[in-house]
Tab-separated table of C-alpha atoms and ligand atoms in Angstrom:
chain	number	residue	atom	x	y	z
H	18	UNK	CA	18.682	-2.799	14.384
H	19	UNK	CA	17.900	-5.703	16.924
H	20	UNK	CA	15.481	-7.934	17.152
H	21	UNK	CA	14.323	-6.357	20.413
H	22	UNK	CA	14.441	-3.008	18.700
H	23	UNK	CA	11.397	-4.379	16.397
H	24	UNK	CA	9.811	-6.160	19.061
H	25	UNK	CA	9.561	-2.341	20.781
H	26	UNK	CA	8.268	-0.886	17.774
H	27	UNK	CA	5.604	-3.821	17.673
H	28	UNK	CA	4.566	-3.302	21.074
H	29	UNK	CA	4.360	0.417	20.647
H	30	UNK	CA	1.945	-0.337	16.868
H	31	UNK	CA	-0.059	-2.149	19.279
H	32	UNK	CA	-0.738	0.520	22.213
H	33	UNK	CA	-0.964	3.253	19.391
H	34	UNK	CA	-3.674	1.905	17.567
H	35	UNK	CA	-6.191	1.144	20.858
H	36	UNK	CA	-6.047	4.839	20.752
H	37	UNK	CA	-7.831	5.133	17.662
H	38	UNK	CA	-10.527	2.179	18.948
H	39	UNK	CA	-13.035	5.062	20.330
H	40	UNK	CA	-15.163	5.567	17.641
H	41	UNK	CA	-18.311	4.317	15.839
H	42	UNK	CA	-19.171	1.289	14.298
H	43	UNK	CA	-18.298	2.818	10.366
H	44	UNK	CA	-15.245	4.429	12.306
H	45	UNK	CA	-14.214	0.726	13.873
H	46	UNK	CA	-14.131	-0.722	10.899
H	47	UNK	CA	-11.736	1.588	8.845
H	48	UNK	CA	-9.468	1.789	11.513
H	49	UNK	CA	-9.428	-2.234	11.514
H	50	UNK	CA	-9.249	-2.629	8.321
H	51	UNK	CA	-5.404	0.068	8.288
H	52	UNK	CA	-4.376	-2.532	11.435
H	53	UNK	CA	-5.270	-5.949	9.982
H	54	UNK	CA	-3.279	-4.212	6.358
H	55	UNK	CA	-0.593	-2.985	8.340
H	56	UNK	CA	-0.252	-6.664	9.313
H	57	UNK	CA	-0.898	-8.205	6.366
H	58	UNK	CA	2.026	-5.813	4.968
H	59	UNK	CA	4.555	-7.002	7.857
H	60	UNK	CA	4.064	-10.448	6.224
H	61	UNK	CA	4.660	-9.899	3.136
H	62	UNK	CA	7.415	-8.086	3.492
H	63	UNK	CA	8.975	-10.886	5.611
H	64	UNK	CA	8.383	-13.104	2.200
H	65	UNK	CA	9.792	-10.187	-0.354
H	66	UNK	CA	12.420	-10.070	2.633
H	67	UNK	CA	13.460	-13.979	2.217
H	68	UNK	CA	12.871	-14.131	-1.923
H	69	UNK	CA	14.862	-11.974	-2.592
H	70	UNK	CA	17.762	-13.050	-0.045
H	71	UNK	CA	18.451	-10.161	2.616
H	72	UNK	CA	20.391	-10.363	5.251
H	73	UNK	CA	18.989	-10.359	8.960
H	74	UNK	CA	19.610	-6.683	9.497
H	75	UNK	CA	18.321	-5.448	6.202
H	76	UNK	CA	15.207	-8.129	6.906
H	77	UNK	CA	14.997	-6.307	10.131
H	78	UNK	CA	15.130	-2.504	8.911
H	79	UNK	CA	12.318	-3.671	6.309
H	80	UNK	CA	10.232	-5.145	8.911
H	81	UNK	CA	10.310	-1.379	10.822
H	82	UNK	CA	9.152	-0.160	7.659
H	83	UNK	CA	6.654	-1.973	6.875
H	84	UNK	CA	5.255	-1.940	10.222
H	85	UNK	CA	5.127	1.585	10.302
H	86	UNK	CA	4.498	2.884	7.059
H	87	UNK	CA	0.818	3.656	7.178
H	88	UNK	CA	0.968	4.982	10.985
H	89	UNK	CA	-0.188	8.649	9.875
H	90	UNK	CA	-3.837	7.081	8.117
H	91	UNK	CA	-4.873	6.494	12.305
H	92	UNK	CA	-4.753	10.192	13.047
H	93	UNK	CA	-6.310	11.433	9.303
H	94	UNK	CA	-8.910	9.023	9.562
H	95	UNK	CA	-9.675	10.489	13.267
H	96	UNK	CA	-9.157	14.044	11.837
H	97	UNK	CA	-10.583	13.789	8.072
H	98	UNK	CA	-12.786	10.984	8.353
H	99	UNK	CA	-11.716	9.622	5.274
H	100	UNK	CA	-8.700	8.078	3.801
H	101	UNK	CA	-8.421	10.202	0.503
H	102	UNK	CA	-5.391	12.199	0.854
H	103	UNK	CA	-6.404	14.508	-1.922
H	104	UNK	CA	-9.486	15.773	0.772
H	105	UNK	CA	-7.540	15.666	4.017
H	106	UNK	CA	-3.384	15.716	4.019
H	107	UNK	CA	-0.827	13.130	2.269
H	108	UNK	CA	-0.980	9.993	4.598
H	109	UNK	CA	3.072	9.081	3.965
H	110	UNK	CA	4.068	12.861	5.584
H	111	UNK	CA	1.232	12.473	8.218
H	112	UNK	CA	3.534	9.235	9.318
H	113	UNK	CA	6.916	10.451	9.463
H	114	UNK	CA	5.193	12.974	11.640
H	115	UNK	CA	4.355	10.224	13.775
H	116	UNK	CA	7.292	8.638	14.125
H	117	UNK	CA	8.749	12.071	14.746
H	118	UNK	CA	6.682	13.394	17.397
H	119	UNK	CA	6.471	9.957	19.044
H	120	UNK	CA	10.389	10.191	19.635
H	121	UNK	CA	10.078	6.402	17.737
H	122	UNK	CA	13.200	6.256	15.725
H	123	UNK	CA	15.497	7.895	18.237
H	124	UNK	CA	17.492	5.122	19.316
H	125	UNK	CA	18.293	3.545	16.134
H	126	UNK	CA	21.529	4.670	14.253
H	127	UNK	CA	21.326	7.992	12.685
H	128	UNK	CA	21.510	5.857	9.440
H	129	UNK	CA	18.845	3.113	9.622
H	130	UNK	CA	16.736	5.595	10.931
H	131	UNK	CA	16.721	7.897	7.666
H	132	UNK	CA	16.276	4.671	5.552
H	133	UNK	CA	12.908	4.045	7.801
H	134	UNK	CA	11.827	7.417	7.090
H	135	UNK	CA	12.660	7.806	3.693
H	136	UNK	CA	10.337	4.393	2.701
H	137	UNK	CA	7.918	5.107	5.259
H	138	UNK	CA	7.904	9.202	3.442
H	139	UNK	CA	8.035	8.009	-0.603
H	140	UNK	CA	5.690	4.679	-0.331
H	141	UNK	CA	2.385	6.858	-2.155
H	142	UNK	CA	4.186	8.567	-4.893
H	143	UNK	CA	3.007	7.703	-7.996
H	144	UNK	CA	6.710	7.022	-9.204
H	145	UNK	CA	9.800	6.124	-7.473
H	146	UNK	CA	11.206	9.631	-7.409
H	147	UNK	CA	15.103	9.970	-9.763
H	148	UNK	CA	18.044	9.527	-8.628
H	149	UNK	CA	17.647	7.351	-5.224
H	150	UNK	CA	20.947	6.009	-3.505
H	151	UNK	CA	20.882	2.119	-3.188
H	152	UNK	CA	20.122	1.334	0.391
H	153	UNK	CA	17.269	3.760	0.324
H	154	UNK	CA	15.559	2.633	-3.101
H	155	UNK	CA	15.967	-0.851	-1.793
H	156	UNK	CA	13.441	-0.560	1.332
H	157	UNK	CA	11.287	1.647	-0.759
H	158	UNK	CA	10.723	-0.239	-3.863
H	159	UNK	CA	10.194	-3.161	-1.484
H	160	UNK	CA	7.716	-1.375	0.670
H	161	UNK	CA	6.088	-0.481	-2.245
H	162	UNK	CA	5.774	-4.067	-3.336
H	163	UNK	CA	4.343	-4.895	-0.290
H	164	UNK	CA	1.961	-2.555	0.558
H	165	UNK	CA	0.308	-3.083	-3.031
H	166	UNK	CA	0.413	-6.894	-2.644
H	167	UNK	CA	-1.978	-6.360	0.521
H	168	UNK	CA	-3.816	-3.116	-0.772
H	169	UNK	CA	-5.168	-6.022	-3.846
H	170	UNK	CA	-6.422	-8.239	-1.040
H	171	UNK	CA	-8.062	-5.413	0.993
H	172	UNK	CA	-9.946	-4.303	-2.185
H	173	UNK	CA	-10.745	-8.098	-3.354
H	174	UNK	CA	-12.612	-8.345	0.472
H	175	UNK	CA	-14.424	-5.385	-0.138
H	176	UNK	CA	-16.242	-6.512	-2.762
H	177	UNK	CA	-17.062	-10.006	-1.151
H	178	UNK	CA	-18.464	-8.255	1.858
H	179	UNK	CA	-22.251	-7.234	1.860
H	180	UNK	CA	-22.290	-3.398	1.676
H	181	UNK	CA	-23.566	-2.820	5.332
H	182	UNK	CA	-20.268	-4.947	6.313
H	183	UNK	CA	-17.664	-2.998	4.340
H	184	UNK	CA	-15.317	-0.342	5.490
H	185	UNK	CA	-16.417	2.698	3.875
H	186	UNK	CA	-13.342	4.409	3.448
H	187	UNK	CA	-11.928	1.476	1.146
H	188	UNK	CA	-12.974	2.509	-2.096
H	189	UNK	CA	-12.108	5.831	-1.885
H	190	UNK	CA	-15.895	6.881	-2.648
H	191	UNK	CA	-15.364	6.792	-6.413
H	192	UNK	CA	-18.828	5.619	-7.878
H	193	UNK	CA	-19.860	2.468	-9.095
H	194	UNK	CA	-21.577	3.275	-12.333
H	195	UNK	CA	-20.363	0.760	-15.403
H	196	UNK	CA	-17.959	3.065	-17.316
H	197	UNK	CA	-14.654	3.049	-17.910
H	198	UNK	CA	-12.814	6.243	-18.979
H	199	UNK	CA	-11.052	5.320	-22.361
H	200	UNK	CA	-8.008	7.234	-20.338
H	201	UNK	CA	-7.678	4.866	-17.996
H	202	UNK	CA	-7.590	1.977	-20.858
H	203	UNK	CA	-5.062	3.950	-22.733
H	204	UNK	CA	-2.815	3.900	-19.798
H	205	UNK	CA	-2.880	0.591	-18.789
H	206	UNK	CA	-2.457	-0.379	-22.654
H	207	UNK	CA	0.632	1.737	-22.643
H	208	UNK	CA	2.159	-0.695	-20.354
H	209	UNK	CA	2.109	2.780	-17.639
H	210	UNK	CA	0.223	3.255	-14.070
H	211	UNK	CA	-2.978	4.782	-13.892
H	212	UNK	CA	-3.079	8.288	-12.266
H	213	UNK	CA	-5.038	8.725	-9.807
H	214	UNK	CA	-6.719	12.122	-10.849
H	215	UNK	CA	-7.934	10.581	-13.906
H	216	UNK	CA	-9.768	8.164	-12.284
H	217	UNK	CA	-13.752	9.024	-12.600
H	218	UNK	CA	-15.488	5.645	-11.725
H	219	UNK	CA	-14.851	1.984	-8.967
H	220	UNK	CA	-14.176	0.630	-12.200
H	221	UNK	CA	-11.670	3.200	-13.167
H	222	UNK	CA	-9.834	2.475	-9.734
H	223	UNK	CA	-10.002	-1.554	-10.923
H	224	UNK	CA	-8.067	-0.680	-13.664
H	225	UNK	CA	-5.869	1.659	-11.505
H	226	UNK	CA	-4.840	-1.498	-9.435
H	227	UNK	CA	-4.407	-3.807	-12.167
H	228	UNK	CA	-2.009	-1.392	-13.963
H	229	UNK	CA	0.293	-1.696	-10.601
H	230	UNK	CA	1.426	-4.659	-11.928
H	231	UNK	CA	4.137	-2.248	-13.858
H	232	UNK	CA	5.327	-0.812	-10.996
H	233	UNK	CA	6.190	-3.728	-8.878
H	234	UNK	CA	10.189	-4.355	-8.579
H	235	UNK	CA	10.847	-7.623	-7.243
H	236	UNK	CA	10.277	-10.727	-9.181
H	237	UNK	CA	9.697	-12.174	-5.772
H	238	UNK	CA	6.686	-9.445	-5.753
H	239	UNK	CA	5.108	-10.754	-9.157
H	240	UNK	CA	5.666	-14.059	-8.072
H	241	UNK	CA	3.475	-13.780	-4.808
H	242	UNK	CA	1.034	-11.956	-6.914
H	243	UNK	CA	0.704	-14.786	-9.695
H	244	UNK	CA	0.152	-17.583	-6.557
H	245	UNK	CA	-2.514	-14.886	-5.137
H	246	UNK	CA	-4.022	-14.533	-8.142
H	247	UNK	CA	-5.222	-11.034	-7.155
H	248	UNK	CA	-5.671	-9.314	-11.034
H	249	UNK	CA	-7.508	-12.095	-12.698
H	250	UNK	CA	-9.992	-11.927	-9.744
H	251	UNK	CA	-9.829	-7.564	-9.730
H	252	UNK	CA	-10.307	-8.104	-13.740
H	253	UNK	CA	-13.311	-10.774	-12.861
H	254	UNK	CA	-15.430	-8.029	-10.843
H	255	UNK	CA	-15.076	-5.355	-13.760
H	256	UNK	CA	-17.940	-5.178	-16.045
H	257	UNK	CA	-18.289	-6.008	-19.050
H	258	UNK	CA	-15.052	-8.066	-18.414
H	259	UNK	CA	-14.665	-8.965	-22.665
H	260	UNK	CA	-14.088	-5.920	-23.593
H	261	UNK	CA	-10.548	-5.538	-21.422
H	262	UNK	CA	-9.982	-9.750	-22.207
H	263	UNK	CA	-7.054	-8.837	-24.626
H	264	UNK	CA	-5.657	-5.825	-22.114
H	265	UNK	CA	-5.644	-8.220	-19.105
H	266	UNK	CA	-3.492	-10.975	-21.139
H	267	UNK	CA	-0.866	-8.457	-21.397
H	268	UNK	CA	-1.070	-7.667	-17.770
H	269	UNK	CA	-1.129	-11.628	-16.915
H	270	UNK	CA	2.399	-11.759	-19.281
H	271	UNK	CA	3.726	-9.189	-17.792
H	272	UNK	CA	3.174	-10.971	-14.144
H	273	UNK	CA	4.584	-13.867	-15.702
H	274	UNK	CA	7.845	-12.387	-17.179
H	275	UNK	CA	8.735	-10.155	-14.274
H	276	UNK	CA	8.407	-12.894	-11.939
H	277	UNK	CA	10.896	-14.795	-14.115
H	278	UNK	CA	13.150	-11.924	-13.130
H	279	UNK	CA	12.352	-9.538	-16.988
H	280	UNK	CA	12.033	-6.258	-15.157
H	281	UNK	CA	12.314	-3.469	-17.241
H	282	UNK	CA	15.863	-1.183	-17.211
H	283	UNK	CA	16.525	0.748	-14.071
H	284	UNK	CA	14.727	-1.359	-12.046
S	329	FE2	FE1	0.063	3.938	2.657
């Protein structure tokens, strides 16, 4: 793909989205806040692109990807009102139908096209599904990486805003009461990411995002999220914050060691 090529897809982002700009005020915001992360997730993944050394091409393919990996939450929000795939329809499908109906991909090889799709399809899952080829387990593991390295700064602004300022849709609705399902501990102590149908409470879905930290697979990634410092300020807005103290060490080492390039086997 060609610079130009991305440049198109850019300019077509940008006319796509004014489409969803006819809403109300709530409806405004959650459709700004999937623009400004779509964004925010370009850049990154121009930094994950130059860490960890690809070439222009791959750079650009990874660019695509990132740009249009979320394109399907525009029409569920409009449809669903919400952003919670479980209530409305899985966000990654709703964007490769995008893509598709939009013609988007068409004049790209037959090959860099597929490797678009297939990121753009498997960015959600829980897991990286078995038994990926190479060149399509690259741009999704680095998609991945990228869209949780913004999806941490999204949630961290949610908190700082006043309530009557935040986008609704954000938190997924999950309520902010001060438990913490012993679950959800046991998970993240197992060194494994939180599911997300075990989460019962906002601070269940802090603990969700901290435990993300074993599913990133770039040391690049771990490195940007150290300098960020996104978990120690997620951990700081969890309460009471001594109880997890020991928990979030091991999280904080294991930020440390991946981004000194220990990434578990198979990674
Ligand atoms: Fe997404």
């Amino acid at each position: 793909m060609n610079q130009s090529e991305l440049d198109r897809l850019q300019s077509w982002f940008d006319s796509y989205v004014q489409t969803f700009y006819d809403t109300d005020d709530d409806g405004l915001r959650n459709i700004r806040l999937k623009v400004e992360h779509t964004g925010q997730v370009c850049r990154v993944m121009e930094l994950l692109a130059a860490g960890e050394g690809l070439s222009p091409d791959d750079a650009r393919i990874a660019a695509a990807a990132a740009l249009l990996h979320d394109v399907g939450r525009f029409p569920q929000y409009r449809r669903w009102r919400t952003f919670r795939d479980s209530d409305s329809d899985n966000h990654a499908r709703l964007s490769v139908e995008v893509l598709r109906e939009q013609r988007l991909l068409e004049r790209l090889e037959v090959g860099e096209r597929l490797l678009i799709e297939e990121a753009v399809r498997f960015h959600n899952l829980l897991e990286l599904p078995a038994r990926l080829k190479s060149p399509t387990a690259l741009f999704l593991k680095l998609l991945r990486d990228a869209d949780k390295l913004d999806i941490w700064r999204v949630f961290l602004d949610y908190f700082q805003k006043p309530p009557e300022e935040r986008a609704s849709a954000a938190s997924l609705g999950f309520p902010d009461r001060p438990e913490i399902s012993p679950e959800c501990v046991a998970t993240l102590a197992a060194g494994r990411v939180i599911r997300l149908d075990t989460v019962k409470t906002l601070n269940d879905f802090k603990l969700l995002q901290i435990s993300w930290v074993y599913d990133l697979n770039f040391p690049s990634s771990c490195r940007l999220l150290a300098e960020r410092g996104h978990i120690q300020r997620l951990a700081a807005t969890i309460q009471p914050g001594e109880a997890l103290a020991p928990l979030l060490e091991k999280v904080m080492a294991e930020v440390k060691g991946r981004a000194a390039g220990q990434l578990p086997e198979g990674i």
